[in-house]
XYZ file of C-alpha atoms in Angstrom:
361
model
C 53.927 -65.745 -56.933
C 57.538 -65.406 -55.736
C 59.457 -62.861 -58.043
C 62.944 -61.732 -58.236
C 62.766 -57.795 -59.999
C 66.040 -56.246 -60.710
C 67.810 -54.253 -62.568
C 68.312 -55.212 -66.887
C 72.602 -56.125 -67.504
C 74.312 -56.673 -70.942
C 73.774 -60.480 -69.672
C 70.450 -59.941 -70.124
C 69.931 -59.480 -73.357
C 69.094 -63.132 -74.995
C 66.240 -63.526 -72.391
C 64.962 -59.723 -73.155
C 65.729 -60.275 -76.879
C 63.706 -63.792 -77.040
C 60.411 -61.883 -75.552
C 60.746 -59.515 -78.109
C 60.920 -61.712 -80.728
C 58.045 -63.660 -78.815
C 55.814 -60.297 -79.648
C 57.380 -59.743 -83.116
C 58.982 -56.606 -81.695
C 62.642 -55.494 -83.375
C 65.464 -57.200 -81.555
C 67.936 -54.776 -79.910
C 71.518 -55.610 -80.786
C 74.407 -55.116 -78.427
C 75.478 -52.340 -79.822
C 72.212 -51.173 -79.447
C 72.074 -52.486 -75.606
C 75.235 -50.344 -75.097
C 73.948 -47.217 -77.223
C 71.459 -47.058 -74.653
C 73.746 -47.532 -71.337
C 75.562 -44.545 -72.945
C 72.935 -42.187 -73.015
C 74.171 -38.940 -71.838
C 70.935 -38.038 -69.546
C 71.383 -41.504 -68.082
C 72.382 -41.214 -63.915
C 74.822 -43.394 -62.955
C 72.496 -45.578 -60.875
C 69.485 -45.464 -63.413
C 69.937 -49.428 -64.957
C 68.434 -49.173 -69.270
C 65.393 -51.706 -67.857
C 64.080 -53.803 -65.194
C 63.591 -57.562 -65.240
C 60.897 -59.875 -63.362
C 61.584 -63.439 -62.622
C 59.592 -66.217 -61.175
C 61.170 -69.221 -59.907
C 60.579 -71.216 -63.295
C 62.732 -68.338 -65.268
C 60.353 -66.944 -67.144
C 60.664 -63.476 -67.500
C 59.299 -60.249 -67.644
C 61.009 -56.839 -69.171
C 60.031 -52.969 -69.827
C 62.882 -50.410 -70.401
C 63.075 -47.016 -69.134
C 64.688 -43.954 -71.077
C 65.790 -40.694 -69.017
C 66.032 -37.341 -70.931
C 66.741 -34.177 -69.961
C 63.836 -31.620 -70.017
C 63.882 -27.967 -69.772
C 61.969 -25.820 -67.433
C 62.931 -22.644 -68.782
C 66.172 -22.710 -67.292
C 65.701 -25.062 -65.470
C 67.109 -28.951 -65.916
C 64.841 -31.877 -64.721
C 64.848 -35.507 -65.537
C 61.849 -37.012 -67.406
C 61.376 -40.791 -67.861
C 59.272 -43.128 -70.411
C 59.032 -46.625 -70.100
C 59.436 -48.645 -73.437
C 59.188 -52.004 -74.675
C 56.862 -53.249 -71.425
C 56.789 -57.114 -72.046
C 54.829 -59.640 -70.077
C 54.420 -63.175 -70.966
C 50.834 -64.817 -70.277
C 52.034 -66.839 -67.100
C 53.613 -63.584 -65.578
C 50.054 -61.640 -65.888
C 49.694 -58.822 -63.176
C 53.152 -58.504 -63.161
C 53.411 -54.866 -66.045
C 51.950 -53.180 -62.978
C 54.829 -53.734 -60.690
C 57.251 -53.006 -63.323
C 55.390 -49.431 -64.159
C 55.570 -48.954 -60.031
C 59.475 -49.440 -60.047
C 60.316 -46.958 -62.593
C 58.143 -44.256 -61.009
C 59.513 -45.318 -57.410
C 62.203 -42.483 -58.014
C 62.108 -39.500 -56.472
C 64.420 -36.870 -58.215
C 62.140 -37.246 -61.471
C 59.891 -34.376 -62.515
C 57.907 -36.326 -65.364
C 56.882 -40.247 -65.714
C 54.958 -40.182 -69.334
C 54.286 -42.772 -72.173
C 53.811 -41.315 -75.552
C 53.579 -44.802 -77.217
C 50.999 -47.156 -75.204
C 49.674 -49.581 -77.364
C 45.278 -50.496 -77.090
C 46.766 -53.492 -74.607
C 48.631 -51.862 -72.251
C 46.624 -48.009 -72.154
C 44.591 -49.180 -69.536
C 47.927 -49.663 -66.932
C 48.622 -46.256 -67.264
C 45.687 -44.910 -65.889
C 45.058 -47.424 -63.018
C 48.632 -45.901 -61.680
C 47.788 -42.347 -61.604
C 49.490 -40.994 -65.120
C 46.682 -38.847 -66.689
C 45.868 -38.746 -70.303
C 48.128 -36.327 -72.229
C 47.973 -33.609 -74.237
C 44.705 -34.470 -72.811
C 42.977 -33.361 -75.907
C 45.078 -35.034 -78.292
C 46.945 -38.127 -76.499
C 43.890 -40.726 -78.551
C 45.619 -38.892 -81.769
C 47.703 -40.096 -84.996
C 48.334 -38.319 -88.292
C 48.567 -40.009 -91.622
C 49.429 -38.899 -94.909
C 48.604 -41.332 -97.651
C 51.158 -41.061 -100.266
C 50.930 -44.825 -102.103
C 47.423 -45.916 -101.584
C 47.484 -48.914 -103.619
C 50.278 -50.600 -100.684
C 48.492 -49.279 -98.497
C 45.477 -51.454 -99.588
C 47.586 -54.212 -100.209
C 48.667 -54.451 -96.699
C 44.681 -53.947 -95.398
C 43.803 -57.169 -97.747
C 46.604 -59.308 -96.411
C 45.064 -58.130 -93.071
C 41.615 -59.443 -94.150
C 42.547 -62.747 -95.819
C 45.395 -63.905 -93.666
C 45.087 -61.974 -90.195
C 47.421 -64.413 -88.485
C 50.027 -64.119 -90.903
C 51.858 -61.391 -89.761
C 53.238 -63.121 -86.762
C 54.653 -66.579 -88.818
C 58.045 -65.939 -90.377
C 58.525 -65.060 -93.763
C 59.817 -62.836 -96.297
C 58.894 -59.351 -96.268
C 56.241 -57.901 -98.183
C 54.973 -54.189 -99.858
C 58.855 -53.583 -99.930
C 60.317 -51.612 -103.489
C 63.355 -50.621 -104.770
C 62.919 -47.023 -104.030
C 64.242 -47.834 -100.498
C 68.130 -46.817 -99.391
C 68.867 -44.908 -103.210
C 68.663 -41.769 -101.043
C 67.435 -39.533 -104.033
C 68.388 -35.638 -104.032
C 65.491 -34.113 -102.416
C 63.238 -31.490 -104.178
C 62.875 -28.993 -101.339
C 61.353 -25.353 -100.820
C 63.669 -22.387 -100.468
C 63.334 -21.986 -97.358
C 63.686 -25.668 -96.825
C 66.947 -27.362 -96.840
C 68.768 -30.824 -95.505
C 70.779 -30.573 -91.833
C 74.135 -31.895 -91.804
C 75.268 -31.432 -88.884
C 74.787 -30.135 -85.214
C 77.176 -27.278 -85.679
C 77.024 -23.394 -84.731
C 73.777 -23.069 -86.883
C 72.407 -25.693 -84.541
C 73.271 -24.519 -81.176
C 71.734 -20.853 -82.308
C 68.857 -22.341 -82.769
C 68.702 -23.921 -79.764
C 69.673 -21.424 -77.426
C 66.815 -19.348 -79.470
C 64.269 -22.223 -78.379
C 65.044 -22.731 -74.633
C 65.237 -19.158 -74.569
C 61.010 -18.862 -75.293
C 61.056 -20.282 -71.723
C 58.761 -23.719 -73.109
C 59.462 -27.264 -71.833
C 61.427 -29.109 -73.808
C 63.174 -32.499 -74.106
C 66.842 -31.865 -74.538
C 68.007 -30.787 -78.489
C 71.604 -29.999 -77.492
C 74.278 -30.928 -79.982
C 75.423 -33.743 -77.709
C 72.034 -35.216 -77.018
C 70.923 -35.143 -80.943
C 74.584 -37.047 -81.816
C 73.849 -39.397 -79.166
C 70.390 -40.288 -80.398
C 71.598 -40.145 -84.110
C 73.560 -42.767 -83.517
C 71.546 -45.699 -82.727
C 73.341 -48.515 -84.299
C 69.958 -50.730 -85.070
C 68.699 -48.399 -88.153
C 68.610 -49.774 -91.315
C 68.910 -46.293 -93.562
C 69.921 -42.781 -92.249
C 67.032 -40.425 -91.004
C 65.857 -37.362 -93.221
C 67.339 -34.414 -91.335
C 65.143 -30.963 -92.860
C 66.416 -27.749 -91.762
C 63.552 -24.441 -92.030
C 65.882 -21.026 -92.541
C 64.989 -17.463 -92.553
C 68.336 -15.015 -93.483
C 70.134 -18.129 -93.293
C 69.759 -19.222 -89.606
C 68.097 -22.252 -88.209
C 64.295 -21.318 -87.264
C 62.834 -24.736 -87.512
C 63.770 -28.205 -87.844
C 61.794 -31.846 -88.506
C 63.361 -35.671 -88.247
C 62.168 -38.335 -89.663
C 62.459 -41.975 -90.377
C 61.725 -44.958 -92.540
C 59.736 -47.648 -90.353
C 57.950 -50.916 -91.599
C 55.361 -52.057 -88.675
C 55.544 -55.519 -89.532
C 56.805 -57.674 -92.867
C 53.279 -57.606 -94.206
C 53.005 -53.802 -94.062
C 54.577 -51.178 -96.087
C 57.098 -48.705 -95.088
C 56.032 -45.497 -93.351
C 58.238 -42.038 -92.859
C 57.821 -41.864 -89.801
C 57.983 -37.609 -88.466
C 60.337 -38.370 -85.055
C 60.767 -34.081 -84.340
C 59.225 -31.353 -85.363
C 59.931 -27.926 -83.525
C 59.741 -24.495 -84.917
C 60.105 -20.929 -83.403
C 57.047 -19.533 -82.018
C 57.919 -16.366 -84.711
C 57.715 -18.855 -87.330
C 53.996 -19.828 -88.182
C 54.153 -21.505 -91.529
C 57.245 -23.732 -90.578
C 55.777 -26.328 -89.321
C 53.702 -26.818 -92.516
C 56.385 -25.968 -95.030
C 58.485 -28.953 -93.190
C 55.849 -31.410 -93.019
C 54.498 -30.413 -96.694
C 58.183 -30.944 -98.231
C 58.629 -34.237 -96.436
C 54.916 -35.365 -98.086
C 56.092 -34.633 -101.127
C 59.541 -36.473 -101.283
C 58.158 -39.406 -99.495
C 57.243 -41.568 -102.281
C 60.461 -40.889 -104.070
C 62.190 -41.924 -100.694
C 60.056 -45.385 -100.700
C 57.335 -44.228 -98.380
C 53.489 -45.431 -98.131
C 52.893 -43.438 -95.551
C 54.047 -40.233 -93.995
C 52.876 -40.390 -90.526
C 52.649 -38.721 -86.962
C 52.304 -40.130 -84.309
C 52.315 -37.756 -81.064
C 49.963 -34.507 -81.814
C 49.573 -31.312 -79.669
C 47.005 -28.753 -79.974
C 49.927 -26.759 -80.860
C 51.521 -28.889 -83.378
C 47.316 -28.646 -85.350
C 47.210 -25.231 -84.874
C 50.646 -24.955 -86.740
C 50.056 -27.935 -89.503
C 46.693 -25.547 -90.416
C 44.860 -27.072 -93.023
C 47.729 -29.920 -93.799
C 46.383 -31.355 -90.680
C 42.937 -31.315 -92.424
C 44.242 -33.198 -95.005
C 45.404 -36.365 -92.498
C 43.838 -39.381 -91.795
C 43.011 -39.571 -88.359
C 44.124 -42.652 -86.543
C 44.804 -44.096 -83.493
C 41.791 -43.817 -80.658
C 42.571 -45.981 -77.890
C 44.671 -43.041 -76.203
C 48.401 -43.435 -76.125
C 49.807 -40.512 -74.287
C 49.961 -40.510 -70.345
C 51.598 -38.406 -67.753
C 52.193 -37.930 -64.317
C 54.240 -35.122 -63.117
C 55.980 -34.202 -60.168
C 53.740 -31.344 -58.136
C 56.612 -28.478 -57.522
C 56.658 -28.277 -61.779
C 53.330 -30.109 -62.831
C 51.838 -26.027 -63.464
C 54.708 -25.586 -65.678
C 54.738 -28.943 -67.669
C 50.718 -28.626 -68.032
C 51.008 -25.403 -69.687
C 54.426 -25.350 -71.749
C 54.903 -29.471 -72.625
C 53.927 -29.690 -76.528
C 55.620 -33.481 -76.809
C 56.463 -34.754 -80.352
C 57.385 -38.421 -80.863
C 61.533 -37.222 -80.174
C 60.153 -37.032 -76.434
C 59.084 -40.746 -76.755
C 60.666 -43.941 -78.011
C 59.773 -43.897 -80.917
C 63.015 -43.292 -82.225
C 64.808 -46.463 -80.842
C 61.333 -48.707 -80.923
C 60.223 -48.533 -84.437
C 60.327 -51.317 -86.475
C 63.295 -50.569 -88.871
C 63.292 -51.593 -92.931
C 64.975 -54.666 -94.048
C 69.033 -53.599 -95.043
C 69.368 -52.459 -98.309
């Protein structure tokens, strides 16, 4: 099979857009096509996605989103893929898209935090490793409204090929966008803003010499401002004598019109001084979540760290996932490093720009 892989454009996106709609994925806008060209870890010759072609047209896609990491003091470029999308006539063709993005040499970290039960399997066969390894099978789930929860599982049941038919959505409720004053802890409080609180804070966290994806002001603007979300994310700030010591993002996601909306934990970082943070953040976030609209409060990368610091909260989850969505492969001059100091959450991933978003409000 002849095919012509290059580099995504802007002209791109109706053939990229029509295979995502093919899988029921969220369609990227292009504002949101351009909100990702303008990424500020993006090198100038590092194109948003690649495309395959055969000579028929028919087309093949999967993005792939640089960060900056942190080695200490260090800078190095990590890269995920995202949104890997092969038609059935193009089969065989994912694992020549997965070999072009790690075909770069000046990368210290190809990873996946996000492989779905179809494509886990690729990962492997091209030398990325399972990781955290004893976590990367691993979701979290906090059941705040079981009764749409079961709703959803019976539409499952009686109608499993509903969900990909269109239709109006379901499990919604008018909780959704009315952005309620939250009841927080004291030590809890919303973030407003990526302002001298913030940058303390950060220069306290790179300065504990972990790896870590890139929380600068500019970065979190940047990724805050993804034009394709439907309702602002839930910024939680945790203090101690008034400065920053932790932080957690989350937001709203609906997996498919026939399931209910999930808050959806995108970062969580604390202090390594600050034990019960990571806990207080999470447990205040459980318990606004149903006045916010939520069915679900959910997590969906885990480190040993991260269940060491949710203690018994994590206890409380529902354990999901199994099919092992985290991979790696790292570069051998810092894989010591990254094995020992990495603790991904979901900000690492895509999860930010790939979830499903709630109908407008």
């Amino acid at each position: 099979m002849s095919l012509n892989l290059r580099p995504f454009t802007p002209a791109d996106a109706p053939v990229v857009d029509a295979l995502h709609s093919a899988v029921d994925w969220p369609v990227r806008s292009a504002g949101g096509w351009r909100w990702l060209a303008a990424n500020p870890a993006r090198p100038p010759d590092f194109p948003v996605g690649w495309l395959a072609e055969n000579e028929a047209g028919r087309a093949a896609f999967v993005g792939q989103f640089p960060q900056r990491f942190w080695i200490g003091d260090q800078p190095v470029l990590g890269v995920t893929g995202y949104s890997i999308i092969v038609p059935p006539e193009l089969k065989g063709v994912a694992g020549r898209l997965i070999r072009r993005i790690m075909s770069r040499d000046d990368v210290a970290l190809f990873y996946t935090l996000n492989a779905n039960a179809l494509s886990a399997p690729l990962y492997r066969r091209h030398g990325l490793k399972p990781y955290p390894e004893a976590t990367h099978a691993l979701k979290l789930t906090w059941m705040i409204d079981p009764v749409a929860a079961a709703g959803a599982g019976v539409i499952r049941r009686v109608a499993p090929d509903l969900s990909g038919r269109p239709g109006p959505e379901r499990l919604t409720n008018r909780r959704l966008g009315r952005n309620p004053a939250l009841r927080l802890p004291p030590q809890v409080t919303p973030l407003h803003g990526f302002d001298d609180d913030w940058s303390l804070f950060w220069s306290r966290l790179r300065s504990e010499g972990r790896v870590l994806a890139d929380r600068s002001p500019e970065t979190l603007r940047w990724r805050l401002g993804e034009p394709d979300g439907t309702l602002p994310p839930v910024l939680l700030a945790y203090r101690r004598d008034g400065a920053v010591t932790g932080w957690l993002l989350a937001q709203m996601a609906k997996m498919s019109r026939l399931e209910p909306p999930v808050l959806d934990i995108i970062d969580l970082v604390t202090l390594k001084n600050e034990p019960d943070a990571a806990s207080v953040l999470t447990g205040a976030l459980i318990a606004n979540a149903r006045r916010l609209g939520a069915a679900k409060v959910r997590l969906q990368v885990v480190s040993p760290d991260m269940l060491g610091a949710l203690g018994p909260l994590a206890r409380r989850a529902r354990r999901e996932g199994g099919w092992g969505h985290g991979y790696a492969r790292f570069a051998p001059e810092h894989a010591g490093r990254l094995r020992a100091s990495w603790s991904p959450t979901p900000f690492d991933g895509d999860y930010s720009f790939c979830l499903r978003p709630v109908p407008a409000v």
